[in-house]
């Protein structure tokens, strides 16, 4: 018992060190969160600028007589450089901050696009019309900024070394296996209704994208973390899990692009941006909570404030995208309703003009080569009278069967 106080004094630093690794107690973890958040914000901001630069390059070429292709302009290549720089910043952010903190920060890209669109507007406007027209965008930007602040302040603070052993343990853990089972079943059901039942609803398509995206961000964080650990001196590229994650990242990203392309052909881009952001963020946070255990050890207050920040960011993005103009589809036919003195060409709701098809042919000039033989005109060639041997006259004509080729 004589060495009791000394032993307690020797164990005190160990206890202090054990307490310092708990969430929201280590200042170094806050520093990592801040670095990751700043990298994500910078990356999404640069990506938004890059996409607008490339869009400006296409618009400028379309409005001029410049025969050059878009990839021969300096503006397009500048946008491509900024796009790669922004993607690199977002990719690097996953190595420092938790997954559930980085994913919702993609709202910065929506905010930046809205501000750039307002600043570089080409129309003439009055101050009253401007405030009435863009009030939703201003309110949405403000809400998105507030939501982003809450996300950074009350985001999860769990950090661990992204080594091959740790990632393998997370991959075979029962919470993630249960999550993967539910996600695979849900994905197969949605894919069945989308392909077989022709359920081309925007929620169905974007939910397929979100489920794939949750696996993409999980693999991106694993790859980025293992690369950073390898740069710090502990080589992780020899683990098979690194290449498994790399293959999964590429595969899920490719299928996401295919579904997004199909969605863009059916729905407006503003709807895709708002609904896709909400669904992708929700599924990615769920995947991060089950795979990387982002919210382990977090108190109820921080979790509620983080959820509130997500809801405010969702509302802000919805208001920003709701104010955008809907794109008017191109119609190659003449509108007869616009002619002065012309009556309505619609009879009982049926349009006189033909439907928009792949070919720009009109009326009788339409290409009918692919139509069935049922609609091909019948030919009745007239033949001379033929008398039989018994003096019985034949029919003045007979129907000859001709093939379509003849």
Short mmCIF file of C-alpha atoms in Angstrom, two decimals:
data_model
loop_
_atom_site.label_atom_id
_atom_site.label_comp_id
_atom_site.label_asym_id
_atom_site.label_seq_id
_atom_site.Cartn_x
_atom_site.Cartn_y
_atom_site.Cartn_z
CA UNK A 1 0.00 0.00 0.00
CA UNK A 2 3.06 2.26 0.32
CA UNK A 3 3.35 2.70 -3.41
CA UNK A 4 -0.35 3.47 -3.85
CA UNK A 5 -0.14 7.28 -4.32
CA UNK A 6 2.91 6.98 -6.55
CA UNK A 7 1.18 4.38 -8.63
CA UNK A 8 -1.88 6.62 -8.96
CA UNK A 9 0.30 9.53 -10.05
CA UNK A 10 1.97 7.34 -12.65
CA UNK A 11 -1.39 6.19 -14.00
CA UNK A 12 -2.83 9.71 -14.21
CA UNK A 13 -1.22 10.63 -17.58
CA UNK A 14 -2.49 7.37 -19.04
CA UNK A 15 -6.03 8.16 -17.96
CA UNK A 16 -5.75 11.66 -19.36
CA UNK A 17 -4.48 10.29 -22.66
CA UNK A 18 -7.36 7.80 -22.78
CA UNK A 19 -9.90 10.58 -22.27
CA UNK A 20 -8.28 12.79 -24.93
CA UNK A 21 -9.17 10.41 -27.76
CA UNK A 22 -12.88 10.70 -27.12
CA UNK A 23 -14.94 12.67 -29.62
CA UNK A 24 -14.84 16.47 -29.29
CA UNK A 25 -11.90 16.40 -26.87
CA UNK A 26 -8.88 16.27 -29.15
CA UNK A 27 -8.07 19.64 -30.79
CA UNK A 28 -6.07 17.87 -33.50
CA UNK A 29 -9.23 16.11 -34.71
CA UNK A 30 -10.92 19.49 -35.02
CA UNK A 31 -8.00 20.63 -37.12
CA UNK A 32 -8.40 17.61 -39.42
CA UNK A 33 -12.12 18.29 -39.74
CA UNK A 34 -11.42 21.90 -40.66
CA UNK A 35 -8.80 20.92 -43.26
CA UNK A 36 -11.16 18.39 -44.85
CA UNK A 37 -14.08 20.84 -44.86
CA UNK A 38 -11.99 23.61 -46.43
CA UNK A 39 -10.68 21.25 -49.10
CA UNK A 40 -14.24 20.11 -49.91
CA UNK A 41 -15.54 23.69 -50.08
CA UNK A 42 -12.63 24.75 -52.27
CA UNK A 43 -13.09 21.74 -54.56
CA UNK A 44 -16.83 22.24 -55.06
CA UNK A 45 -16.36 25.97 -55.65
CA UNK A 46 -13.69 25.38 -58.30
CA UNK A 47 -15.81 22.66 -59.94
CA UNK A 48 -18.74 25.06 -60.24
CA UNK A 49 -16.51 27.72 -61.82
CA UNK A 50 -15.04 25.14 -64.22
CA UNK A 51 -18.43 23.91 -65.41
CA UNK A 52 -19.62 27.46 -66.01
CA UNK A 53 -16.45 28.23 -67.97
CA UNK A 54 -17.01 25.25 -70.24
CA UNK A 55 -20.67 26.17 -70.65
CA UNK A 56 -19.63 29.71 -71.57
CA UNK A 57 -17.24 28.31 -74.17
CA UNK A 58 -20.02 26.27 -75.82
CA UNK A 59 -22.45 29.21 -75.80
CA UNK A 60 -19.88 31.57 -77.27
CA UNK A 61 -19.09 29.21 -80.13
CA UNK A 62 -22.78 28.59 -80.82
CA UNK A 63 -23.50 32.32 -81.06
CA UNK A 64 -20.63 33.14 -83.41
CA UNK A 65 -19.36 32.03 -86.79
CA UNK A 66 -16.19 30.58 -85.33
CA UNK A 67 -15.63 27.23 -87.10
CA UNK A 68 -13.37 25.91 -84.33
CA UNK A 69 -14.41 22.99 -82.16
CA UNK A 70 -14.94 23.58 -78.45
CA UNK A 71 -11.80 21.64 -77.47
CA UNK A 72 -9.68 24.06 -79.50
CA UNK A 73 -10.59 27.05 -77.34
CA UNK A 74 -8.57 28.27 -74.36
CA UNK A 75 -11.69 28.80 -72.27
CA UNK A 76 -12.72 25.14 -72.48
CA UNK A 77 -9.23 23.91 -71.56
CA UNK A 78 -9.10 26.35 -68.67
CA UNK A 79 -12.41 24.95 -67.44
CA UNK A 80 -11.07 21.41 -67.74
CA UNK A 81 -7.99 22.33 -65.70
CA UNK A 82 -10.13 23.84 -62.93
CA UNK A 83 -12.43 20.81 -63.06
CA UNK A 84 -9.53 18.43 -62.42
CA UNK A 85 -8.21 20.71 -59.67
CA UNK A 86 -11.59 20.78 -57.95
CA UNK A 87 -12.03 17.02 -58.16
CA UNK A 88 -8.59 16.58 -56.65
CA UNK A 89 -9.54 18.86 -53.76
CA UNK A 90 -12.76 16.95 -53.06
CA UNK A 91 -10.92 13.62 -53.31
CA UNK A 92 -8.28 14.78 -50.83
CA UNK A 93 -10.90 16.02 -48.35
CA UNK A 94 -12.15 12.47 -47.73
CA UNK A 95 -8.76 11.52 -46.28
CA UNK A 96 -8.99 14.12 -43.46
CA UNK A 97 -12.62 14.50 -42.39
CA UNK A 98 -15.39 11.93 -41.77
CA UNK A 99 -17.53 10.87 -44.69
CA UNK A 100 -20.75 12.19 -43.15
CA UNK A 101 -19.22 15.68 -42.96
CA UNK A 102 -17.79 15.89 -46.49
CA UNK A 103 -20.79 14.65 -48.49
CA UNK A 104 -23.34 17.38 -47.50
CA UNK A 105 -20.82 20.10 -48.41
CA UNK A 106 -21.62 19.54 -52.09
CA UNK A 107 -24.29 22.19 -51.53
CA UNK A 108 -21.47 24.71 -52.03
CA UNK A 109 -21.47 23.85 -55.72
CA UNK A 110 -25.18 24.67 -56.00
CA UNK A 111 -24.69 27.97 -54.14
CA UNK A 112 -21.77 28.96 -56.36
CA UNK A 113 -23.68 28.10 -59.54
CA UNK A 114 -26.64 30.23 -58.43
CA UNK A 115 -24.42 33.22 -57.61
CA UNK A 116 -22.51 32.93 -60.90
CA UNK A 117 -25.78 32.73 -62.82
CA UNK A 118 -27.11 35.89 -61.13
CA UNK A 119 -23.91 37.90 -61.61
CA UNK A 120 -23.43 37.01 -65.27
CA UNK A 121 -27.10 37.36 -66.26
CA UNK A 122 -27.56 38.75 -69.77
CA UNK A 123 -31.10 40.07 -69.53
CA UNK A 124 -32.16 43.64 -68.82
CA UNK A 125 -33.94 43.93 -65.52
CA UNK A 126 -35.25 46.44 -63.03
CA UNK A 127 -34.45 46.33 -59.30
CA UNK A 128 -38.06 45.44 -58.37
CA UNK A 129 -38.24 42.64 -60.93
CA UNK A 130 -34.83 41.40 -59.85
CA UNK A 131 -35.80 41.13 -56.19
CA UNK A 132 -39.14 39.47 -57.00
CA UNK A 133 -37.57 37.01 -59.40
CA UNK A 134 -34.48 36.05 -57.40
CA UNK A 135 -35.75 36.32 -53.85
CA UNK A 136 -36.00 32.52 -53.61
CA UNK A 137 -32.41 32.16 -54.77
CA UNK A 138 -31.18 34.64 -52.16
CA UNK A 139 -33.15 32.93 -49.39
CA UNK A 140 -31.95 29.51 -50.58
CA UNK A 141 -28.32 30.64 -50.61
CA UNK A 142 -28.67 32.01 -47.09
CA UNK A 143 -30.22 28.79 -45.80
CA UNK A 144 -27.57 26.69 -47.52
CA UNK A 145 -24.81 28.78 -45.92
CA UNK A 146 -26.39 28.40 -42.48
CA UNK A 147 -26.78 24.67 -42.99
CA UNK A 148 -23.14 24.37 -44.09
CA UNK A 149 -22.00 26.22 -40.97
CA UNK A 150 -23.98 23.86 -38.73
CA UNK A 151 -22.60 20.84 -40.58
CA UNK A 152 -19.00 21.94 -40.03
CA UNK A 153 -19.57 22.95 -36.40
CA UNK A 154 -21.51 19.91 -35.24
CA UNK A 155 -20.20 17.32 -37.69
CA UNK A 156 -18.94 13.92 -36.52
CA UNK A 157 -15.43 13.93 -35.11
CA UNK A 158 -14.36 10.31 -35.49
CA UNK A 159 -10.90 9.70 -36.96
CA UNK A 160 -8.88 6.56 -37.54
CA UNK A 161 -5.98 5.47 -39.67
CA UNK A 162 -7.19 4.23 -43.04
CA UNK A 163 -5.02 1.12 -43.08
CA UNK A 164 -5.80 -2.05 -44.98
CA UNK A 165 -6.51 -3.97 -41.76
CA UNK A 166 -8.98 -1.37 -40.47
CA UNK A 167 -10.85 -1.18 -43.76
CA UNK A 168 -11.06 -4.98 -43.95
CA UNK A 169 -12.51 -5.11 -40.43
CA UNK A 170 -15.14 -2.53 -41.35
CA UNK A 171 -15.97 -4.39 -44.53
CA UNK A 172 -16.86 -7.63 -42.71
CA UNK A 173 -18.59 -5.99 -39.74
CA UNK A 174 -22.21 -7.00 -39.19
CA UNK A 175 -23.70 -3.43 -39.39
CA UNK A 176 -22.24 -2.89 -42.84
CA UNK A 177 -23.16 -6.39 -44.02
CA UNK A 178 -26.76 -5.78 -42.91
CA UNK A 179 -26.75 -2.40 -44.65
CA UNK A 180 -25.38 -3.96 -47.83
CA UNK A 181 -28.08 -6.65 -47.77
CA UNK A 182 -30.85 -4.06 -47.47
CA UNK A 183 -29.27 -1.87 -50.15
CA UNK A 184 -28.86 -4.75 -52.63
CA UNK A 185 -32.48 -5.85 -52.17
CA UNK A 186 -33.75 -2.28 -52.60
CA UNK A 187 -31.52 -1.71 -55.63
CA UNK A 188 -32.73 -4.90 -57.33
CA UNK A 189 -36.38 -4.00 -56.71
CA UNK A 190 -35.93 -0.49 -58.10
CA UNK A 191 -34.02 -1.81 -61.09
CA UNK A 192 -36.79 -4.36 -61.79
CA UNK A 193 -39.52 -1.71 -61.75
CA UNK A 194 -37.37 0.65 -63.82
CA UNK A 195 -36.44 -1.87 -66.52
CA UNK A 196 -39.40 -4.27 -66.60
CA UNK A 197 -42.32 -2.12 -65.46
CA UNK A 198 -41.06 1.05 -67.20
CA UNK A 199 -41.25 3.08 -63.97
CA UNK A 200 -39.34 6.10 -65.29
CA UNK A 201 -40.04 8.27 -62.24
CA UNK A 202 -37.37 10.74 -61.24
CA UNK A 203 -37.31 9.44 -57.66
CA UNK A 204 -36.70 5.89 -58.88
CA UNK A 205 -33.82 6.85 -61.17
CA UNK A 206 -32.14 9.18 -58.67
CA UNK A 207 -32.55 6.66 -55.85
CA UNK A 208 -30.65 4.16 -57.99
CA UNK A 209 -27.96 6.82 -58.43
CA UNK A 210 -27.91 7.53 -54.70
CA UNK A 211 -27.51 3.87 -53.74
CA UNK A 212 -24.59 3.54 -56.13
CA UNK A 213 -23.18 6.85 -54.91
CA UNK A 214 -23.13 5.68 -51.29
CA UNK A 215 -20.77 2.89 -52.30
CA UNK A 216 -18.72 5.30 -54.38
CA UNK A 217 -18.02 7.67 -51.47
CA UNK A 218 -17.21 4.74 -49.15
CA UNK A 219 -14.58 3.47 -51.58
CA UNK A 220 -13.27 6.99 -52.29
CA UNK A 221 -12.61 7.61 -48.60
CA UNK A 222 -10.87 4.25 -48.26
CA UNK A 223 -8.62 4.88 -51.28
CA UNK A 224 -7.83 8.48 -50.33
CA UNK A 225 -7.06 7.50 -46.74
CA UNK A 226 -4.77 4.63 -47.75
CA UNK A 227 -2.89 6.91 -50.16
CA UNK A 228 -2.33 9.53 -47.44
CA UNK A 229 -1.15 6.86 -44.98
CA UNK A 230 1.22 5.55 -47.67
CA UNK A 231 2.62 9.05 -48.22
CA UNK A 232 3.19 9.39 -44.48
CA UNK A 233 5.48 6.34 -44.55
CA UNK A 234 3.32 3.25 -43.97
CA UNK A 235 2.80 1.70 -47.41
CA UNK A 236 -0.76 0.43 -47.92
CA UNK A 237 -0.81 -0.20 -51.65
CA UNK A 238 0.18 -3.83 -51.19
CA UNK A 239 -3.15 -4.76 -49.57
CA UNK A 240 -5.69 -6.46 -51.88
CA UNK A 241 -8.47 -4.38 -50.30
CA UNK A 242 -7.02 -1.27 -51.98
CA UNK A 243 -7.55 -2.68 -55.47
CA UNK A 244 -10.96 -4.10 -54.56
CA UNK A 245 -12.05 -0.65 -53.47
CA UNK A 246 -10.58 0.88 -56.62
CA UNK A 247 -12.56 -1.46 -58.89
CA UNK A 248 -15.77 -0.82 -56.94
CA UNK A 249 -15.23 2.94 -57.13
CA UNK A 250 -14.80 2.91 -60.92
CA UNK A 251 -17.72 0.53 -61.51
CA UNK A 252 -20.22 2.43 -59.34
CA UNK A 253 -19.14 5.77 -60.83
CA UNK A 254 -19.69 4.49 -64.38
CA UNK A 255 -23.18 3.17 -63.63
CA UNK A 256 -24.04 6.41 -61.84
CA UNK A 257 -23.14 8.34 -64.98
CA UNK A 258 -25.39 6.09 -67.10
CA UNK A 259 -28.42 6.57 -64.85
CA UNK A 260 -27.80 10.32 -64.61
CA UNK A 261 -27.65 10.54 -68.40
CA UNK A 262 -31.00 8.77 -68.66
CA UNK A 263 -32.50 11.06 -66.02
CA UNK A 264 -31.25 14.19 -67.81
CA UNK A 265 -33.03 13.06 -70.98
CA UNK A 266 -36.37 12.80 -69.18
CA UNK A 267 -36.38 15.54 -66.54
CA UNK A 268 -35.23 19.09 -65.94
CA UNK A 269 -31.73 19.66 -64.59
CA UNK A 270 -32.99 21.71 -61.61
CA UNK A 271 -35.16 18.82 -60.42
CA UNK A 272 -32.25 16.40 -60.81
CA UNK A 273 -29.95 18.72 -58.83
CA UNK A 274 -32.29 19.19 -55.85
CA UNK A 275 -33.73 15.68 -55.54
CA UNK A 276 -30.39 14.05 -56.33
CA UNK A 277 -28.61 16.10 -53.66
CA UNK A 278 -31.13 15.15 -50.99
CA UNK A 279 -31.19 11.43 -51.79
CA UNK A 280 -27.43 11.11 -52.33
CA UNK A 281 -26.60 12.94 -49.10
CA UNK A 282 -29.03 10.86 -47.03
CA UNK A 283 -27.76 7.52 -48.36
CA UNK A 284 -24.09 8.57 -48.09
CA UNK A 285 -24.49 9.64 -44.46
CA UNK A 286 -26.17 6.30 -43.70
CA UNK A 287 -23.33 4.42 -45.42
CA UNK A 288 -20.70 6.41 -43.50
CA UNK A 289 -22.47 5.78 -40.21
CA UNK A 290 -22.57 2.00 -40.80
CA UNK A 291 -19.17 1.47 -42.45
CA UNK A 292 -16.89 3.99 -40.74
CA UNK A 293 -19.05 4.38 -37.59
CA UNK A 294 -18.92 8.17 -37.88
CA UNK A 295 -21.38 8.88 -35.07
CA UNK A 296 -19.95 6.47 -32.51
CA UNK A 297 -19.50 8.30 -29.19
CA UNK A 298 -21.34 11.43 -30.33
CA UNK A 299 -23.80 12.98 -27.92
CA UNK A 300 -27.44 13.58 -28.77
CA UNK A 301 -27.04 17.37 -29.06
CA UNK A 302 -24.37 17.17 -31.76
CA UNK A 303 -26.33 14.57 -33.72
CA UNK A 304 -29.53 16.66 -33.60
CA UNK A 305 -27.72 19.84 -34.62
CA UNK A 306 -26.01 17.99 -37.47
CA UNK A 307 -29.39 16.66 -38.66
CA UNK A 308 -30.81 20.20 -38.43
CA UNK A 309 -27.94 21.49 -40.56
CA UNK A 310 -28.68 18.83 -43.18
CA UNK A 311 -32.37 19.76 -43.28
CA UNK A 312 -31.59 23.48 -43.63
CA UNK A 313 -29.09 22.73 -46.43
CA UNK A 314 -31.71 20.54 -48.16
CA UNK A 315 -34.27 23.36 -48.01
CA UNK A 316 -31.75 25.87 -49.31
CA UNK A 317 -30.81 23.74 -52.30
CA UNK A 318 -34.48 23.11 -53.06
CA UNK A 319 -35.25 26.84 -53.11
CA UNK A 320 -32.22 27.63 -55.28
CA UNK A 321 -33.03 25.02 -57.91
CA UNK A 322 -36.78 25.71 -57.87
CA UNK A 323 -36.25 29.25 -59.18
CA UNK A 324 -34.35 28.14 -62.30
CA UNK A 325 -35.96 28.37 -65.69
CA UNK A 326 -37.21 25.20 -67.29
CA UNK A 327 -35.58 24.40 -70.58
CA UNK A 328 -37.87 24.72 -73.63
CA UNK A 329 -37.60 21.70 -75.93
CA UNK A 330 -36.67 22.31 -79.55
CA UNK A 331 -39.57 21.96 -82.00
CA UNK A 332 -38.63 21.91 -85.69
CA UNK A 333 -42.20 22.46 -86.92
CA UNK A 334 -44.00 25.70 -87.65
CA UNK A 335 -46.52 26.79 -85.06
CA UNK A 336 -49.69 27.69 -87.00
CA UNK A 337 -51.28 29.19 -83.88
CA UNK A 338 -48.79 32.07 -84.00
CA UNK A 339 -49.90 33.23 -87.48
CA UNK A 340 -52.20 36.28 -87.47
CA UNK A 341 -55.75 35.64 -88.61
CA UNK A 342 -55.33 31.86 -88.39
CA UNK A 343 -57.88 29.87 -86.41
CA UNK A 344 -56.91 27.25 -83.91
CA UNK A 345 -55.46 24.23 -85.66
CA UNK A 346 -56.39 21.87 -82.85
CA UNK A 347 -59.57 19.88 -83.29
CA UNK A 348 -60.94 18.39 -80.07
CA UNK A 349 -57.53 18.36 -78.46
CA UNK A 350 -55.80 16.51 -81.34
CA UNK A 351 -52.91 18.40 -82.86
CA UNK A 352 -52.85 18.70 -86.64
CA UNK A 353 -49.07 18.82 -86.77
CA UNK A 354 -47.25 15.51 -86.56
CA UNK A 355 -45.44 14.32 -83.48
CA UNK A 356 -41.76 15.09 -82.95
CA UNK A 357 -39.73 12.11 -84.12
CA UNK A 358 -36.12 11.38 -84.76
CA UNK A 359 -36.41 12.49 -88.38
CA UNK A 360 -37.19 16.07 -89.32
CA UNK A 361 -39.39 14.94 -92.25
CA UNK A 362 -42.80 16.50 -92.47
CA UNK A 363 -46.15 15.17 -93.63
CA UNK A 364 -45.98 13.20 -96.87
CA UNK A 365 -42.21 13.63 -96.97
CA UNK A 366 -41.81 11.40 -93.96
CA UNK A 367 -39.63 8.35 -94.48
CA UNK A 368 -41.87 5.27 -94.46
CA UNK A 369 -39.33 2.62 -95.38
CA UNK A 370 -39.56 0.99 -91.98
CA UNK A 371 -43.35 0.59 -92.02
CA UNK A 372 -44.96 -2.81 -92.36
CA UNK A 373 -46.21 -4.21 -95.62
CA UNK A 374 -49.75 -3.77 -94.35
CA UNK A 375 -49.55 -0.07 -95.12
CA UNK A 376 -47.88 -0.39 -98.54
CA UNK A 377 -50.13 0.62 -101.47
CA UNK A 378 -51.70 -2.24 -103.40
CA UNK A 379 -51.11 -2.43 -107.13
CA UNK A 380 -53.77 -3.69 -109.52
CA UNK A 381 -52.14 -4.00 -112.97
CA UNK A 382 -54.61 -4.23 -115.86
CA UNK A 383 -54.06 -7.09 -118.28
CA UNK A 384 -55.52 -7.84 -121.67
CA UNK A 385 -58.46 -10.17 -122.07
CA UNK A 386 -57.53 -13.79 -122.47
CA UNK A 387 -59.93 -16.24 -124.18
CA UNK A 388 -59.89 -19.83 -123.30
CA UNK A 389 -60.15 -22.69 -125.71
CA UNK A 390 -63.89 -22.96 -125.12
CA UNK A 391 -64.54 -19.34 -125.91
CA UNK A 392 -65.07 -18.32 -122.29
CA UNK A 393 -63.68 -14.87 -121.66
CA UNK A 394 -61.52 -14.35 -118.62
CA UNK A 395 -61.83 -11.50 -116.15
CA UNK A 396 -60.91 -8.08 -117.52
CA UNK A 397 -58.22 -7.89 -114.85
CA UNK A 398 -56.61 -9.99 -112.22
CA UNK A 399 -54.80 -9.11 -109.00
CA UNK A 400 -51.12 -9.89 -108.99
CA UNK A 401 -49.28 -10.34 -105.69
CA UNK A 402 -46.17 -8.25 -105.60
CA UNK A 403 -43.56 -8.26 -102.95
CA UNK A 404 -42.38 -5.01 -101.40
CA UNK A 405 -39.09 -5.25 -103.24
CA UNK A 406 -40.87 -5.51 -106.62
#
